[in-house]
Coordinates of C-alpha atoms in Angstrom, one line a residue:
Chain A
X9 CA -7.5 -25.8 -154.9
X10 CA -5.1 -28.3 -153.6
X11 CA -2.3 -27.4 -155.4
X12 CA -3.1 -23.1 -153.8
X13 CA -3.4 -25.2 -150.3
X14 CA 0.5 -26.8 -150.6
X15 CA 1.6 -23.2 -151.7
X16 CA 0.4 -21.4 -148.9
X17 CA 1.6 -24.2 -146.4
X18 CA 5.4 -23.9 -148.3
X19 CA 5.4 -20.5 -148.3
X20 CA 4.1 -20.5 -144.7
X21 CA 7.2 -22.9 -144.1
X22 CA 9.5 -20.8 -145.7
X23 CA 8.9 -17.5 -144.1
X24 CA 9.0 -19.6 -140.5
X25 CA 12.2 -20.7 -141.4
X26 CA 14.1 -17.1 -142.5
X27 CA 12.4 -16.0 -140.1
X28 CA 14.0 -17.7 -137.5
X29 CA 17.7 -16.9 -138.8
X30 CA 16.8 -13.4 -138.5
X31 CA 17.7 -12.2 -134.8
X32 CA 16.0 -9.6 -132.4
X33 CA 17.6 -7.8 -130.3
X34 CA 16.7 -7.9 -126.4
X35 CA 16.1 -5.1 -124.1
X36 CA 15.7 -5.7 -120.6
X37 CA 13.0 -4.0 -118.5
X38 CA 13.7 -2.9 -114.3
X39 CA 10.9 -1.7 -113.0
X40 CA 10.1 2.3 -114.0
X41 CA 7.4 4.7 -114.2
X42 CA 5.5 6.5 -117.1
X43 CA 3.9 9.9 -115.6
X44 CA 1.1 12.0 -117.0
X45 CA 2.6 15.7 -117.1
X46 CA -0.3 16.3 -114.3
X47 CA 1.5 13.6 -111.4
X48 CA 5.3 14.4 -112.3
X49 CA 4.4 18.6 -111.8
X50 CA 2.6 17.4 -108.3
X51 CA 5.9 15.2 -107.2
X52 CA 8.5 17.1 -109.0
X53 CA 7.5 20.4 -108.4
X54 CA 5.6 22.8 -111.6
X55 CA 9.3 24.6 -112.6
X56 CA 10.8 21.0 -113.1
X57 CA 10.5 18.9 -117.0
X58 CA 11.7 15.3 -116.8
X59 CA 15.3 15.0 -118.2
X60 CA 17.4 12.8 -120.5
X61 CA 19.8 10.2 -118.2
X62 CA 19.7 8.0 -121.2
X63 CA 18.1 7.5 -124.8
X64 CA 16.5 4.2 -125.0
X65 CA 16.4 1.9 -127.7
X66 CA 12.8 2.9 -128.7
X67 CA 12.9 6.3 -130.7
X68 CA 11.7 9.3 -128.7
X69 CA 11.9 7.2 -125.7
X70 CA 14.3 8.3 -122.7
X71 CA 14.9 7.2 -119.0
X72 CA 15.0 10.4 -116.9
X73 CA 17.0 11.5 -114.2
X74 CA 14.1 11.8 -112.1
X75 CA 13.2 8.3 -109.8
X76 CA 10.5 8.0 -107.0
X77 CA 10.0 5.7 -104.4
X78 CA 6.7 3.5 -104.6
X79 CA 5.5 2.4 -101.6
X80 CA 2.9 -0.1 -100.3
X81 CA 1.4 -0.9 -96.4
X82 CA 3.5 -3.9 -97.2
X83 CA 7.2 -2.8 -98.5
X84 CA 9.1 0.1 -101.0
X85 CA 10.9 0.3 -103.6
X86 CA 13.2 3.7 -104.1
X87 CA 15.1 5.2 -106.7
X88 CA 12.2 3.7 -109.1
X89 CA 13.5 5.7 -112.5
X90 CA 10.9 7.1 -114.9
X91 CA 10.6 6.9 -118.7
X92 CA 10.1 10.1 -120.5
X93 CA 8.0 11.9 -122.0
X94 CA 5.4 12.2 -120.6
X95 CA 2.3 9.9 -121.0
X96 CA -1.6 10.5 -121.3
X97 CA -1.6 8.2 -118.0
X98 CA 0.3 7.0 -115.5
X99 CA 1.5 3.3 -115.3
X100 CA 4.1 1.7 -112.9
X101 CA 5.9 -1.1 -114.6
X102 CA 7.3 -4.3 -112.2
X103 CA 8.1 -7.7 -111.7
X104 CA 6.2 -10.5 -110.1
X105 CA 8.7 -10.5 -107.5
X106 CA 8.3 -6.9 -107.3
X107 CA 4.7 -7.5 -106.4
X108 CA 5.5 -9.8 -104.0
X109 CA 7.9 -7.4 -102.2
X110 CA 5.3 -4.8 -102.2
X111 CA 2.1 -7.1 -101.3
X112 CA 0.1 -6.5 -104.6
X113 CA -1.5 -8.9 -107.6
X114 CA -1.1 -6.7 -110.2
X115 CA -2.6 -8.0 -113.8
X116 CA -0.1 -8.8 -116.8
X117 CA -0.9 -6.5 -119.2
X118 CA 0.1 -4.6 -122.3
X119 CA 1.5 -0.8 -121.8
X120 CA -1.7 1.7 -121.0
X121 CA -4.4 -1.0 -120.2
X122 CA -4.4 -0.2 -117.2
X123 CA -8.4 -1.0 -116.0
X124 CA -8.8 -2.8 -112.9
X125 CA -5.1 -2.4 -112.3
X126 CA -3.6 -1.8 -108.3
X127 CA -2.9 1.6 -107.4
X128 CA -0.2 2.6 -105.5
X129 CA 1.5 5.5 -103.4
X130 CA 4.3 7.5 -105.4
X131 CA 6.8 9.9 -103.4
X132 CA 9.2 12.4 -105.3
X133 CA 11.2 14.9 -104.0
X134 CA 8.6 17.3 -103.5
X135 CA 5.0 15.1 -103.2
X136 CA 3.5 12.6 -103.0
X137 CA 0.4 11.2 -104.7
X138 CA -1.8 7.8 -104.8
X139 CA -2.6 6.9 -107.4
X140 CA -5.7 4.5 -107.6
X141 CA -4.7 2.2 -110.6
X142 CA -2.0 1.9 -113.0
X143 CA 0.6 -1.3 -111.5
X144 CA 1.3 -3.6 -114.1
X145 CA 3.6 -6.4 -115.1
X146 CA 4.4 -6.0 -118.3
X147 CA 3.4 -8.6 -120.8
X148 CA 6.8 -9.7 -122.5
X149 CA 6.3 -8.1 -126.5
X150 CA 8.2 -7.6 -129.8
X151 CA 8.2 -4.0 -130.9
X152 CA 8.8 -3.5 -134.9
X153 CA 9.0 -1.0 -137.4
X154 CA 7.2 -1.6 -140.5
X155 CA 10.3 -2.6 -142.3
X156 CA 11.3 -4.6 -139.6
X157 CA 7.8 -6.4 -140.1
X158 CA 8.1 -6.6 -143.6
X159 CA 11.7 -8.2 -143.3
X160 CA 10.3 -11.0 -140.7
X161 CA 6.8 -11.4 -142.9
X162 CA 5.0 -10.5 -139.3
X163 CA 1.6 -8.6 -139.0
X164 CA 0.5 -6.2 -136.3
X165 CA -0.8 -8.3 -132.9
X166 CA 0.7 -11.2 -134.4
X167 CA 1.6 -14.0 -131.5
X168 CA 5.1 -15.9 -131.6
X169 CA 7.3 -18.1 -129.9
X170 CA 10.4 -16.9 -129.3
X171 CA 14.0 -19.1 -128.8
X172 CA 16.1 -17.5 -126.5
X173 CA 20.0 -18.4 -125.3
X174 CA 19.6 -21.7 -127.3
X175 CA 22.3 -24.7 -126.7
X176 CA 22.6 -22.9 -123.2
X177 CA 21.5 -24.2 -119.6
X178 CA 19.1 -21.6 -119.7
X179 CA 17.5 -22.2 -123.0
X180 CA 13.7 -21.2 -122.9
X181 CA 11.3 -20.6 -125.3
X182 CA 8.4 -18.1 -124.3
X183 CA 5.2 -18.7 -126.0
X184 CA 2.3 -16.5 -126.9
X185 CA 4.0 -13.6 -127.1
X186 CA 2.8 -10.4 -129.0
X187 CA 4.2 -8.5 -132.1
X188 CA 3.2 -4.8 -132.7
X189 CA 4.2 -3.0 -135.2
X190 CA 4.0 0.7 -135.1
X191 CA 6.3 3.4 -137.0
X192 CA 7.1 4.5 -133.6
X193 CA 8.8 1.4 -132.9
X194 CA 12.7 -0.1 -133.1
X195 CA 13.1 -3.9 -133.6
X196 CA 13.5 -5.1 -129.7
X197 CA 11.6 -8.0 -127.6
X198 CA 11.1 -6.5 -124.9
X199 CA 10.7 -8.4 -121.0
X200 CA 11.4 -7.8 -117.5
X201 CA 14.2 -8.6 -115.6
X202 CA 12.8 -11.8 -114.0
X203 CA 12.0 -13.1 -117.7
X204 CA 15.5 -12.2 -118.8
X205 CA 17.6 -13.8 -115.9
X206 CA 15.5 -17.5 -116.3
X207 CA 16.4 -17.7 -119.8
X208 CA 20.0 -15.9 -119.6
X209 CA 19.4 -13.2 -121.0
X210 CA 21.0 -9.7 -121.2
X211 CA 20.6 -6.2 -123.0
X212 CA 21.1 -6.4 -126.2
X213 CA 21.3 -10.7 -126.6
X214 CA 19.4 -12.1 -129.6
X215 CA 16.7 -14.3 -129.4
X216 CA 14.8 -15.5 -132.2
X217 CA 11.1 -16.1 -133.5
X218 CA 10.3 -20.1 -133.9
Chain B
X12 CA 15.1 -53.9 -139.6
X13 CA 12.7 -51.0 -141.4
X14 CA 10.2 -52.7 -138.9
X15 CA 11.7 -52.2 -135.8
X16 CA 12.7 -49.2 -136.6
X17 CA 8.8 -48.2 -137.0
X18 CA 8.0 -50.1 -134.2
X19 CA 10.8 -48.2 -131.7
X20 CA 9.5 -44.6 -133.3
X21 CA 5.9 -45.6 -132.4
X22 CA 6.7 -46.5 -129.2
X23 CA 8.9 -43.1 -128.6
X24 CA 6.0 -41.3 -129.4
X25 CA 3.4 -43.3 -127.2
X26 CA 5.5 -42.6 -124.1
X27 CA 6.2 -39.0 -125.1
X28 CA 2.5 -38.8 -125.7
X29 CA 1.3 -40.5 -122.6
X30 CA 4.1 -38.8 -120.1
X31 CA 2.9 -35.3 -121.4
X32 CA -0.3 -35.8 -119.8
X33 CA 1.1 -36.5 -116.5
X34 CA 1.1 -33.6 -114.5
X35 CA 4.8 -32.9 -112.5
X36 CA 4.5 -30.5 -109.5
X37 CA 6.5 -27.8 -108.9
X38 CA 9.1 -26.1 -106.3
X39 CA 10.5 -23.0 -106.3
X40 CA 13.7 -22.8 -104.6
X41 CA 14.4 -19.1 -102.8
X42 CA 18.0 -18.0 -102.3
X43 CA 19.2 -21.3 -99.5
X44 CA 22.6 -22.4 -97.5
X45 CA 23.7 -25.8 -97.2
X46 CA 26.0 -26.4 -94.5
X47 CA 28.8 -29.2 -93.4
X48 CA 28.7 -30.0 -89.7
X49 CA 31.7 -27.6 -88.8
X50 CA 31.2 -25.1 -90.8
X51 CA 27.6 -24.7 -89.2
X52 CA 29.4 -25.3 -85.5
X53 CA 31.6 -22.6 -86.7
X54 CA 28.5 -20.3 -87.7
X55 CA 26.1 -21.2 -85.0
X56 CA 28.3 -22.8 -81.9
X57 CA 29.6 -25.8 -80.8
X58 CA 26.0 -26.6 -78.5
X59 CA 23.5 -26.1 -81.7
X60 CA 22.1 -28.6 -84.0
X61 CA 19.8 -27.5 -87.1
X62 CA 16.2 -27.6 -86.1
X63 CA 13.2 -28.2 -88.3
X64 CA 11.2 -25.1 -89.2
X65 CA 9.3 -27.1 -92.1
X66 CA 9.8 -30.7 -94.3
X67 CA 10.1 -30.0 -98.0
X68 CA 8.6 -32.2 -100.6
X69 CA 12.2 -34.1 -101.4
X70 CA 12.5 -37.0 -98.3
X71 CA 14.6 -36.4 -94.9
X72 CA 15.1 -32.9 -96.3
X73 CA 13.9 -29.9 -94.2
X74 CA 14.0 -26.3 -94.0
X75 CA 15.7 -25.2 -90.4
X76 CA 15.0 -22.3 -88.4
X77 CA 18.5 -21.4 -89.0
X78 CA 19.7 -18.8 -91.2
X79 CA 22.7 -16.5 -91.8
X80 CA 23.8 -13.5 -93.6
X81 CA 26.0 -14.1 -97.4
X82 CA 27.9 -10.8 -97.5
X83 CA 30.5 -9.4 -100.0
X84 CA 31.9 -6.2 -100.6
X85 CA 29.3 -5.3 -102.8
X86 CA 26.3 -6.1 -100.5
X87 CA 24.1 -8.7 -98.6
X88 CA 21.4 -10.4 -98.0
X89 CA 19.8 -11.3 -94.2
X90 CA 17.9 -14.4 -93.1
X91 CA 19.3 -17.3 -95.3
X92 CA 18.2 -19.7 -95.0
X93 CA 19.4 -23.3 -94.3
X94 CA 18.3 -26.5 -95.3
X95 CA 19.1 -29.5 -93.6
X96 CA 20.4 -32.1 -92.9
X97 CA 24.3 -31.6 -93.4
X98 CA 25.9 -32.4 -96.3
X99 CA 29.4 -33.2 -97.3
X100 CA 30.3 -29.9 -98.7
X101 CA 29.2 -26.5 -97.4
X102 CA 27.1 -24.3 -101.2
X103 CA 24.8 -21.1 -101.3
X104 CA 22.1 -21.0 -104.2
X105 CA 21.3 -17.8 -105.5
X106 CA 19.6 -16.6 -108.3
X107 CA 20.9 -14.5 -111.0
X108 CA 19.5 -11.6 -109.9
X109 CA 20.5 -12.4 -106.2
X110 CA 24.4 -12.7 -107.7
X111 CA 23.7 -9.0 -109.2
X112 CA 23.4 -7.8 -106.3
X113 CA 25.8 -9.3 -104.6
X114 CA 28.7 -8.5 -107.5
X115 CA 29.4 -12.3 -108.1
X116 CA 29.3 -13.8 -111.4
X117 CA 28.0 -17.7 -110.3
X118 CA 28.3 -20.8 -112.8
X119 CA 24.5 -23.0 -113.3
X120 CA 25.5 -25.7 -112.1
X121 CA 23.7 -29.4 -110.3
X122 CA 24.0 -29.7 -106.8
X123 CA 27.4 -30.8 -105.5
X124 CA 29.6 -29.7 -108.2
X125 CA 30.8 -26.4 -106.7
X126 CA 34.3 -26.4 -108.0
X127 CA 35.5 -23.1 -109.4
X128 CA 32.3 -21.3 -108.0
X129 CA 33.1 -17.9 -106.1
X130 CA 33.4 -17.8 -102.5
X131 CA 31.4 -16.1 -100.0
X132 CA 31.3 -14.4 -96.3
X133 CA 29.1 -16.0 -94.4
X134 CA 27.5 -14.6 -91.0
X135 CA 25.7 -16.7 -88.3
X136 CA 24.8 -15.6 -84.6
X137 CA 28.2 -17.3 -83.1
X138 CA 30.6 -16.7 -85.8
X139 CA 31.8 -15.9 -89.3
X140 CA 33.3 -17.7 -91.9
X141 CA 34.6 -17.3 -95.7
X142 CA 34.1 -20.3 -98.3
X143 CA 36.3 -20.3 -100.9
X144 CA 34.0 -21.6 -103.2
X145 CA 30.0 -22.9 -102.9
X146 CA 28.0 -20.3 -104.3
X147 CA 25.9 -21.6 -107.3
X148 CA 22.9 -20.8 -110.0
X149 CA 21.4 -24.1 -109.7
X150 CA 20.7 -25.5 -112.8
X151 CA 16.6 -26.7 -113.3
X152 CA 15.8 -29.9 -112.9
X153 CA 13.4 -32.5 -112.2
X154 CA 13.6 -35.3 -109.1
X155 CA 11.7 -38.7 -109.9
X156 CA 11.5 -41.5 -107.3
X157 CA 12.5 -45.0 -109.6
X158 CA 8.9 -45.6 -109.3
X159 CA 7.7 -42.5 -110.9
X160 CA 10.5 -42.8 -113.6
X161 CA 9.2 -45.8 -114.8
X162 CA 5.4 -44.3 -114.9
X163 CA 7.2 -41.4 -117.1
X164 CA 9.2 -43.6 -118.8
X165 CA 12.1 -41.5 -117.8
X166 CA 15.9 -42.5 -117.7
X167 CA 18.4 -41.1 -115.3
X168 CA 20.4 -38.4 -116.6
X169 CA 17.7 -38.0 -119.9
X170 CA 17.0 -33.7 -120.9
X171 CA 13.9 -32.8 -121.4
X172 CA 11.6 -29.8 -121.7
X173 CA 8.7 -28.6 -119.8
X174 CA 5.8 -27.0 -120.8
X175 CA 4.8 -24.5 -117.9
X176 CA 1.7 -22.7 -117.5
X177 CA 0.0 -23.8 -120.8
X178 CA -2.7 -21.2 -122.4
X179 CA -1.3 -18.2 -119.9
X180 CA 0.2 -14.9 -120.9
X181 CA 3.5 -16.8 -118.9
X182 CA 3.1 -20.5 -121.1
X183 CA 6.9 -20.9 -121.4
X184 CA 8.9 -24.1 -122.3
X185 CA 12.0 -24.6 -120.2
X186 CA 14.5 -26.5 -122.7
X187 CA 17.3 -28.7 -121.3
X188 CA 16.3 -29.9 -117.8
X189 CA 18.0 -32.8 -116.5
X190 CA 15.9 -35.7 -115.2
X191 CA 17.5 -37.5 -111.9
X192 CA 16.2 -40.5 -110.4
X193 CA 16.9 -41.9 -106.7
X194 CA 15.1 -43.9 -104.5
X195 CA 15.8 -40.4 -102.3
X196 CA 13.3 -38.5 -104.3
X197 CA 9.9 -37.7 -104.7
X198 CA 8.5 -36.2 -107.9
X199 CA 9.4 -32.5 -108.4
X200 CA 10.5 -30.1 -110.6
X201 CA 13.0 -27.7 -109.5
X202 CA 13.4 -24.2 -110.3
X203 CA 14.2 -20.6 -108.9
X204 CA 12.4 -17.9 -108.1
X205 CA 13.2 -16.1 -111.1
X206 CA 12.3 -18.7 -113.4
X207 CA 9.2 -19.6 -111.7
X208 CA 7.9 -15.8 -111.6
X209 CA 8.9 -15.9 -115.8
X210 CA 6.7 -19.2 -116.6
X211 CA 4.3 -18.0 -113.8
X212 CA 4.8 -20.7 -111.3
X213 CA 4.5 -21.0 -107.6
X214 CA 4.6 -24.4 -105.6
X215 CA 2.3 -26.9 -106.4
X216 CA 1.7 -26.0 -109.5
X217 CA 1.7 -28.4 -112.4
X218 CA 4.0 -28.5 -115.5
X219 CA 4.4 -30.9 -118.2
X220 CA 7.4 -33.0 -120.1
X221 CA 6.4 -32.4 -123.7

């Protein structure tokens, strides 16, 4: 019984430690939108389909072409781009200084819980809607594929620390942050832009699990 | 000697643990101007002094109704603003995101040591000037009084890291801050917008030296 005890607890040492020679890559979130096909027809107009500006890192995943402005009593932000495709609901994705800007307490949440979330007006080129929920910021996440997992000895919804831009003036570790695993998914830790600039941070940097 | 050596490890870890329960609060520094006397004559007129618009927590140091415009060729920002009294040497603290937007490419650097920082135009109600150097990142860091250093069992010049917003979706721990003690300061941890939005942080709030 002991002896099972100091296995688990080296073997728990061991995959800490490769773990953390094992880098992630970073990708740095602006605030965007995700659009049910139902909203981007009403702003967009019925003949138009979201199109590819850029692929992102996550496969199947593209920022569009197509931006809107969001707008509060408070403030606006324009040229808000949207991530395609379309989505079985629509969530608006900013910062906390974002929120600040715009006058609202949005929750931190995970993509698509969006409950008892602030709504928010939304203006394309040709509508408008308001929507009554759906303003998040986005809790800061590792996205992996199964063999990504496998590699790093992580399970799905496991939390982490992560290192990032270590030996620098900006060297930050973020706690409690979240690992899902899904064979949708590319190896990335994902956060917004606020998140990335306090620990130095850039597209594509590698940070590391602790 | 194997006793002291126990002795001085025990006592390391008594202050570390008995200065991690002492709560440090916290100020978030937005984007500010420090001026010298004639560069702010030269911004604001011969006639003008700074006025008070609100004390900060740091001693004989104030926010002044006074602010300008930082402009480059890239863009700018409005209502600056200053806080007083002069100093010696004229700087502008951004954050990262602010030097985005402006195009610059700052160093993180401690108050004062603004050599090889980019320069900046500077726009006040009586007049314009360019710095040739002053803008900053500034790097975090934490103010102690000698009185409170002793309480912390901090040195002058001694790195630490700070725990911020412990059991939140934001805990974060901010690695390599630099500890400064003065009989000019009063207890406070110093950070920018960005990285207090990332550890979820607004003024007042407490953080930790772990």
């Amino acid at each position: 019984m002991k002896e099972e005890l100091i296995k688990e607890i080296i073997s728990d040492i061991k995959a800490r430690s490769e773990r953390a020679g094992l880098p992630v890559p970073v990708g740095v979130s602006n605030r965007h939108t995700h659009f049910t096909r139902e909203h981007f027809k009403r702003l967009f107009g019925p003949e138009c389909e979201p199109t590819l500006y850029r692929n992102i890192v996550q496969p199947g995943f593209y920022a569009c072409h197509e931006t809107v402005s969001i707008q509060t009593e408070k403030n606006a932000f324009k040229n808000v781009r949207m991530i395609g495709p379309y989505r079985t609901y629509t969530q608006i994705e900013i910062s906390y200084g974002d929120a600040k800007v715009l006058g609202l307490n949005p929750p931190i949440r995970d993509s698509s819980k969006i409950e008892n979330s602030p709504g928010i007006k939304i203006v394309g080129p040709k509508g408008e809607i308001t929507v009554e929920k759906g303003v998040i910021l986005s809790k800061r996440h590792i996205h992996f594929s199964p063999s990504d997992a496998k590699k790093f000895k992580i399970e799905d919804q496991q939390v982490v620390r992560v290192l990032c831009s270590p030996g620098s003036d900006r060297e930050t570790i973020y706690e409690s942050v979240l690992c899902r695993v899904s064979d949708k998914f590319a190896l990335e830790f994902h956060l917004d832009i606020e998140e990335a600039n306090a620990a130095g941070l850039k597209n594509g940097d590698k940070v590391y699990i602790i």
